[in-house]
PDB file of C-alpha atoms in Angstrom:
ATOM      1  CA  MET H   1       0.088  -0.307  -0.036  1.00  0.00           C
ATOM      2  CA  LYS H   2       2.581   2.925   0.857  1.00  0.00           C
ATOM      3  CA  LYS H   3       4.369   1.777  -2.672  1.00  0.00           C
ATOM      4  CA  ILE H   4       1.371   3.058  -4.180  1.00  0.00           C
ATOM      5  CA  ILE H   5       0.622   5.937  -2.330  1.00  0.00           C
ATOM      6  CA  CYS H   6       4.698   6.969  -2.918  1.00  0.00           C
ATOM      7  CA  ALA H   7       3.996   6.168  -7.267  1.00  0.00           C
ATOM      8  CA  PHE H   8       0.536   8.161  -7.099  1.00  0.00           C
ATOM      9  CA  PHE H   9       2.767  11.259  -4.958  1.00  0.00           C
ATOM     10  CA  ALA H  10       4.935  10.831  -7.414  1.00  0.00           C
ATOM     11  CA  PHE H  11       2.950  11.002 -10.589  1.00  0.00           C
ATOM     12  CA  PHE H  12       0.600  13.892  -9.579  1.00  0.00           C
ATOM     13  CA  ALA H  13       3.707  16.152  -8.309  1.00  0.00           C
ATOM     14  CA  PHE H  14       5.062  15.836 -11.996  1.00  0.00           C
ATOM     15  CA  MET H  15       1.844  15.987 -13.793  1.00  0.00           C
ATOM     16  CA  ALA H  16       1.038  19.713 -11.594  1.00  0.00           C
ATOM     17  CA  MET H  17       4.264  21.073 -12.881  1.00  0.00           C
ATOM     18  CA  PRO H  18       3.953  24.254 -14.660  1.00  0.00           C
ATOM     19  CA  ALA H  19       4.880  24.464 -18.428  1.00  0.00           C
ATOM     20  CA  GLN H  20       7.575  26.697 -17.746  1.00  0.00           C
ATOM     21  CA  ALA H  21       9.340  24.504 -14.785  1.00  0.00           C
ATOM     22  CA  GLN H  22      13.166  24.319 -15.142  1.00  0.00           C
ATOM     23  CA  VAL H  23      14.554  21.222 -15.526  1.00  0.00           C
ATOM     24  CA  SER H  24      18.102  20.220 -15.381  1.00  0.00           C
ATOM     25  CA  LEU H  25      20.651  16.982 -15.628  1.00  0.00           C
ATOM     26  CA  GLY H  26      22.658  15.731 -13.541  1.00  0.00           C
ATOM     27  CA  ILE H  27      25.305  13.307 -11.993  1.00  0.00           C
ATOM     28  CA  LYS H  28      25.129  12.806  -8.013  1.00  0.00           C
ATOM     29  CA  GLY H  29      27.727  10.254  -6.091  1.00  0.00           C
ATOM     30  CA  GLY H  30      28.102  10.135  -2.601  1.00  0.00           C
ATOM     31  CA  LEU H  31      29.216   8.519   0.740  1.00  0.00           C
ATOM     32  CA  ASN H  32      26.583   6.596   3.041  1.00  0.00           C
ATOM     33  CA  ILE H  33      27.159   5.355   6.834  1.00  0.00           C
ATOM     34  CA  SER H  34      24.481   2.680   6.993  1.00  0.00           C
ATOM     35  CA  ASP H  35      23.361   2.331  10.617  1.00  0.00           C
ATOM     36  CA  MET H  36      21.750  -0.901  11.123  1.00  0.00           C
ATOM     37  CA  SER H  37      19.113  -1.962  13.754  1.00  0.00           C
ATOM     38  CA  PHE H  38      17.706  -5.129  14.926  1.00  0.00           C
ATOM     39  CA  ASP H  39      14.922  -5.884  17.511  1.00  0.00           C
ATOM     40  CA  LYS H  40      16.774  -7.641  19.896  1.00  0.00           C
ATOM     41  CA  ASP H  41      18.980  -5.717  22.616  1.00  0.00           C
ATOM     42  CA  VAL H  42      21.582  -8.146  22.319  1.00  0.00           C
ATOM     43  CA  LEU H  43      22.587  -7.946  18.571  1.00  0.00           C
ATOM     44  CA  LYS H  44      24.650  -5.168  17.720  1.00  0.00           C
ATOM     45  CA  ALA H  45      25.846  -4.340  13.518  1.00  0.00           C
ATOM     46  CA  GLU H  46      29.821  -2.454  12.724  1.00  0.00           C
ATOM     47  CA  ASN H  47      28.786  -0.497  10.845  1.00  0.00           C
ATOM     48  CA  LYS H  48      30.396   0.900   7.303  1.00  0.00           C
ATOM     49  CA  ALA H  49      31.053   3.135   5.301  1.00  0.00           C
ATOM     50  CA  GLY H  50      29.223   2.263   1.767  1.00  0.00           C
ATOM     51  CA  PHE H  51      28.980   4.804  -1.527  1.00  0.00           C
ATOM     52  CA  PHE H  52      25.727   5.516  -4.204  1.00  0.00           C
ATOM     53  CA  VAL H  53      26.344   7.135  -7.613  1.00  0.00           C
ATOM     54  CA  GLY H  54      23.530   7.823 -10.871  1.00  0.00           C
ATOM     55  CA  PRO H  55      21.988  10.348 -12.537  1.00  0.00           C
ATOM     56  CA  THR H  56      19.406  13.009 -11.117  1.00  0.00           C
ATOM     57  CA  LEU H  57      16.559  15.394 -12.555  1.00  0.00           C
ATOM     58  CA  LYS H  58      16.102  18.590 -10.647  1.00  0.00           C
ATOM     59  CA  PHE H  59      12.863  20.563 -11.736  1.00  0.00           C
ATOM     60  CA  LYS H  60      12.848  24.187 -10.273  1.00  0.00           C
ATOM     61  CA  VAL H  61       8.838  25.851 -10.336  1.00  0.00           C
ATOM     62  CA  PRO H  62       8.515  29.375 -10.432  1.00  0.00           C
ATOM     63  CA  LEU H  63       6.602  29.117  -7.044  1.00  0.00           C
ATOM     64  CA  MET H  64       8.833  30.754  -4.347  1.00  0.00           C
ATOM     65  CA  GLY H  65      11.646  28.200  -4.654  1.00  0.00           C
ATOM     66  CA  LEU H  66       9.664  25.076  -4.913  1.00  0.00           C
ATOM     67  CA  GLY H  67      11.052  22.419  -7.238  1.00  0.00           C
ATOM     68  CA  PHE H  68      11.130  18.451  -7.143  1.00  0.00           C
ATOM     69  CA  ASP H  69      14.141  16.102  -7.573  1.00  0.00           C
ATOM     70  CA  ILE H  70      14.492  12.641  -8.850  1.00  0.00           C
ATOM     71  CA  ALA H  71      17.469  10.072  -9.422  1.00  0.00           C
ATOM     72  CA  ALA H  72      17.878   6.644 -10.012  1.00  0.00           C
ATOM     73  CA  LEU H  73      21.401   5.671  -7.863  1.00  0.00           C
ATOM     74  CA  TYR H  74      22.736   2.501  -7.476  1.00  0.00           C
ATOM     75  CA  ASP H  75      23.148   2.026  -3.462  1.00  0.00           C
ATOM     76  CA  GLN H  76      25.855   0.195  -1.576  1.00  0.00           C
ATOM     77  CA  ARG H  77      25.864  -0.263   1.771  1.00  0.00           C
ATOM     78  CA  GLU H  78      27.705  -2.534   4.115  1.00  0.00           C
ATOM     79  CA  ALA H  79      27.335  -3.939   7.556  1.00  0.00           C
ATOM     80  CA  GLU H  80      29.170  -6.850   9.850  1.00  0.00           C
ATOM     81  CA  ILE H  81      26.860  -8.973  13.235  1.00  0.00           C
ATOM     82  CA  LYS H  82      29.170  -8.580  15.440  1.00  0.00           C
ATOM     83  CA  GLU H  83      27.696 -11.821  16.844  1.00  0.00           C
ATOM     84  CA  SER H  84      27.718 -14.435  13.785  1.00  0.00           C
ATOM     85  CA  GLY H  85      30.439 -12.905  11.666  1.00  0.00           C
ATOM     86  CA  ILE H  86      27.975 -12.454   8.713  1.00  0.00           C
ATOM     87  CA  LYS H  87      28.597  -9.992   6.455  1.00  0.00           C
ATOM     88  CA  ILE H  88      26.075  -8.238   4.985  1.00  0.00           C
ATOM     89  CA  THR H  89      26.768  -5.657   1.474  1.00  0.00           C
ATOM     90  CA  GLN H  90      23.494  -4.541   0.668  1.00  0.00           C
ATOM     91  CA  LYS H  91      23.004  -3.261  -3.205  1.00  0.00           C
ATOM     92  CA  ASN H  92      20.120  -1.032  -4.444  1.00  0.00           C
ATOM     93  CA  ILE H  93      18.813   0.960  -6.879  1.00  0.00           C
ATOM     94  CA  ASN H  94      17.096   3.420  -5.056  1.00  0.00           C
ATOM     95  CA  VAL H  95      14.469   6.331  -6.299  1.00  0.00           C
ATOM     96  CA  PRO H  96      14.124   8.899  -4.332  1.00  0.00           C
ATOM     97  CA  VAL H  97      11.722  11.662  -4.989  1.00  0.00           C
ATOM     98  CA  ASN H  98      12.466  14.723  -2.621  1.00  0.00           C
ATOM     99  CA  LEU H  99      10.171  18.165  -2.692  1.00  0.00           C
ATOM    100  CA  ARG H 100      12.908  20.836  -2.316  1.00  0.00           C
ATOM    101  CA  TYR H 101      12.770  24.362  -1.502  1.00  0.00           C
ATOM    102  CA  ASN H 102      15.389  26.641  -2.760  1.00  0.00           C
ATOM    103  CA  ILE H 103      16.773  29.788  -0.948  1.00  0.00           C
ATOM    104  CA  GLY H 104      18.670  32.326  -3.237  1.00  0.00           C
ATOM    105  CA  LEU H 105      21.754  34.008  -1.453  1.00  0.00           C
ATOM    106  CA  GLY H 106      23.107  35.726  -4.875  1.00  0.00           C
ATOM    107  CA  ASP H 107      23.280  34.303  -8.377  1.00  0.00           C
ATOM    108  CA  LEU H 108      26.518  32.213  -7.018  1.00  0.00           C
ATOM    109  CA  ALA H 109      24.884  30.463  -3.702  1.00  0.00           C
ATOM    110  CA  GLY H 110      21.955  29.162  -2.310  1.00  0.00           C
ATOM    111  CA  ILE H 111      20.813  26.726   0.164  1.00  0.00           C
ATOM    112  CA  TYR H 112      17.929  23.831   0.046  1.00  0.00           C
ATOM    113  CA  PHE H 113      15.912  21.828   2.289  1.00  0.00           C
ATOM    114  CA  ALA H 114      14.683  18.512   0.935  1.00  0.00           C
ATOM    115  CA  ALA H 115      12.056  15.813   1.737  1.00  0.00           C
ATOM    116  CA  GLY H 116      10.340  12.960   0.033  1.00  0.00           C
ATOM    117  CA  PRO H 117       9.950   9.393  -0.325  1.00  0.00           C
ATOM    118  CA  GLN H 118      12.365   6.948  -1.987  1.00  0.00           C
ATOM    119  CA  ILE H 119      11.844   2.972  -3.220  1.00  0.00           C
ATOM    120  CA  GLY H 120      14.930   0.729  -3.321  1.00  0.00           C
ATOM    121  CA  PHE H 121      15.254  -2.386  -5.010  1.00  0.00           C
ATOM    122  CA  ASN H 122      17.417  -5.227  -4.438  1.00  0.00           C
ATOM    123  CA  ILE H 123      19.546  -6.288  -6.763  1.00  0.00           C
ATOM    124  CA  GLY H 124      22.373  -8.010  -5.181  1.00  0.00           C
ATOM    125  CA  ASN H 125      22.325 -11.160  -2.756  1.00  0.00           C
ATOM    126  CA  LYS H 126      19.049 -11.349  -1.318  1.00  0.00           C
ATOM    127  CA  THR H 127      20.475 -14.087   1.557  1.00  0.00           C
ATOM    128  CA  PHE H 128      23.735 -14.277   4.163  1.00  0.00           C
ATOM    129  CA  SER H 129      24.411 -17.333   6.310  1.00  0.00           C
ATOM    130  CA  SER H 130      27.033 -18.127   9.019  1.00  0.00           C
ATOM    131  CA  ALA H 131      27.064 -21.191  11.273  1.00  0.00           C
ATOM    132  CA  ILE H 132      25.094 -20.240  13.810  1.00  0.00           C
ATOM    133  CA  GLY H 133      22.360 -18.248  11.976  1.00  0.00           C
ATOM    134  CA  ASN H 134      21.499 -16.456   8.169  1.00  0.00           C
ATOM    135  CA  MET H 135      19.735 -13.115   7.005  1.00  0.00           C
ATOM    136  CA  ALA H 136      17.137 -12.790   4.463  1.00  0.00           C
ATOM    137  CA  LEU H 137      17.149  -9.043   2.939  1.00  0.00           C
ATOM    138  CA  LYS H 138      13.657  -7.845   1.315  1.00  0.00           C
ATOM    139  CA  LYS H 139      13.391  -7.479  -2.326  1.00  0.00           C
ATOM    140  CA  SER H 140      12.535  -4.093  -2.030  1.00  0.00           C
ATOM    141  CA  ASN H 141      11.887  -1.046   0.581  1.00  0.00           C
ATOM    142  CA  MET H 142      10.616   2.034   1.407  1.00  0.00           C
ATOM    143  CA  SER H 143      12.384   4.879   3.428  1.00  0.00           C
ATOM    144  CA  VAL H 144      11.883   8.687   3.786  1.00  0.00           C
ATOM    145  CA  ASN H 145      14.497  11.633   3.371  1.00  0.00           C
ATOM    146  CA  LEU H 146      14.957  14.154   5.152  1.00  0.00           C
ATOM    147  CA  GLY H 147      18.275  16.511   4.115  1.00  0.00           C
ATOM    148  CA  ALA H 148      19.943  19.952   3.314  1.00  0.00           C
ATOM    149  CA  GLY H 149      22.531  21.422   1.274  1.00  0.00           C
ATOM    150  CA  VAL H 150      24.046  24.213  -0.364  1.00  0.00           C
ATOM    151  CA  ARG H 151      24.038  24.985  -4.450  1.00  0.00           C
ATOM    152  CA  LEU H 152      27.214  26.867  -6.119  1.00  0.00           C
ATOM    153  CA  PHE H 153      27.202  28.986  -9.029  1.00  0.00           C
ATOM    154  CA  ASP H 154      23.981  26.868 -10.282  1.00  0.00           C
ATOM    155  CA  TYR H 155      25.405  23.576 -11.244  1.00  0.00           C
ATOM    156  CA  LEU H 156      27.323  22.532  -8.112  1.00  0.00           C
ATOM    157  CA  GLU H 157      25.376  20.777  -5.008  1.00  0.00           C
ATOM    158  CA  ILE H 158      26.599  19.777  -1.361  1.00  0.00           C
ATOM    159  CA  GLY H 159      23.988  18.308   0.746  1.00  0.00           C
ATOM    160  CA  ALA H 160      23.410  16.136   3.364  1.00  0.00           C
ATOM    161  CA  VAL H 161      20.237  13.649   4.000  1.00  0.00           C
ATOM    162  CA  TYR H 162      19.509  11.046   6.809  1.00  0.00           C
ATOM    163  CA  ASN H 163      17.411   8.181   4.857  1.00  0.00           C
ATOM    164  CA  ILE H 164      14.546   7.121   7.993  1.00  0.00           C
ATOM    165  CA  ALA H 165      13.303   3.028   6.381  1.00  0.00           C
ATOM    166  CA  CYS H 166      10.037   2.974   7.026  1.00  0.00           C
ATOM    167  CA  GLY H 167       9.538  -0.775   7.140  1.00  0.00           C
ATOM    168  CA  LYS H 168      11.698  -3.962   8.190  1.00  0.00           C
ATOM    169  CA  THR H 169      14.655  -4.056   5.201  1.00  0.00           C
ATOM    170  CA  GLY H 170      15.462  -7.941   6.299  1.00  0.00           C
ATOM    171  CA  ASP H 171      14.935 -10.781   8.764  1.00  0.00           C
ATOM    172  CA  LEU H 172      17.693 -12.352  10.798  1.00  0.00           C
ATOM    173  CA  ASN H 173      17.519 -15.785  12.145  1.00  0.00           C
ATOM    174  CA  PHE H 174      20.048 -17.247  14.680  1.00  0.00           C
ATOM    175  CA  THR H 175      19.515 -21.124  16.221  1.00  0.00           C
ATOM    176  CA  ASN H 176      20.157 -19.360  20.047  1.00  0.00           C
ATOM    177  CA  ILE H 177      18.383 -15.844  20.088  1.00  0.00           C
ATOM    178  CA  GLY H 178      15.705 -16.676  17.491  1.00  0.00           C
ATOM    179  CA  LYS H 179      14.112 -14.266  15.024  1.00  0.00           C
ATOM    180  CA  SER H 180      14.277 -10.563  14.930  1.00  0.00           C
ATOM    181  CA  ASP H 181      13.691  -7.927  12.723  1.00  0.00           C
ATOM    182  CA  VAL H 182      16.308  -5.835  10.923  1.00  0.00           C
ATOM    183  CA  LYS H 183      16.120  -1.972  10.005  1.00  0.00           C
ATOM    184  CA  SER H 184      18.662   0.137   8.198  1.00  0.00           C
ATOM    185  CA  ASN H 185      18.875   3.708   8.318  1.00  0.00           C
ATOM    186  CA  SER H 186      21.930   5.923   6.394  1.00  0.00           C
ATOM    187  CA  TRP H 187      23.414   9.351   6.983  1.00  0.00           C
ATOM    188  CA  GLN H 188      24.434  10.178   2.665  1.00  0.00           C
ATOM    189  CA  ILE H 189      26.784  12.832   2.218  1.00  0.00           C
ATOM    190  CA  SER H 190      26.713  14.031  -1.646  1.00  0.00           C
ATOM    191  CA  ALA H 191      27.676  16.251  -4.369  1.00  0.00           C
ATOM    192  CA  ALA H 192      25.543  16.481  -7.725  1.00  0.00           C
ATOM    193  CA  CYS H 193      27.112  18.163 -10.983  1.00  0.00           C
ATOM    194  CA  TYR H 194      24.200  19.463 -13.279  1.00  0.00           C
ATOM    195  CA  PHE H 195      24.711  20.390 -17.155  1.00  0.00           C
TER     196      PHE H 195
END
């Protein structure tokens, strides 16, 4: 149901844009630091840095600094569950759709705030195992982005986003502990260059 609501939101957002909207194509990439959590207190994950990269579109709507952005990002996140030695590499194609509010600081710079839904599709391994347990990642996941950044020279943006998982990312099953739901949130630092 969440995926359907997100799809309707994205469709109507693009249909409602005026014909005068300015569109910029670019490439975005950056670093993410995963924060994997479990519903069992006895489990701990050592979170590691990952990366993301892909094309992005930015739409400026002539309405008091409002706009949208959408991207298709290859995203790789890693973590290790200390109690089991399971090393997880999550590979996704993430599609964020963000509403943006831009504040211009002259022709050379500005700041922006962004928020919106993101859907991710798992394109890597879905199961990871060790002698004492295994983990299964979901085929897709929903999350929400909250972020801000700076614009320089109208073609370069540097930003920071906190990506919050809306549901579980996967299931962990240990023989001695039992089942545990897994959630994966992430801090992301990005740079985007628009043409």
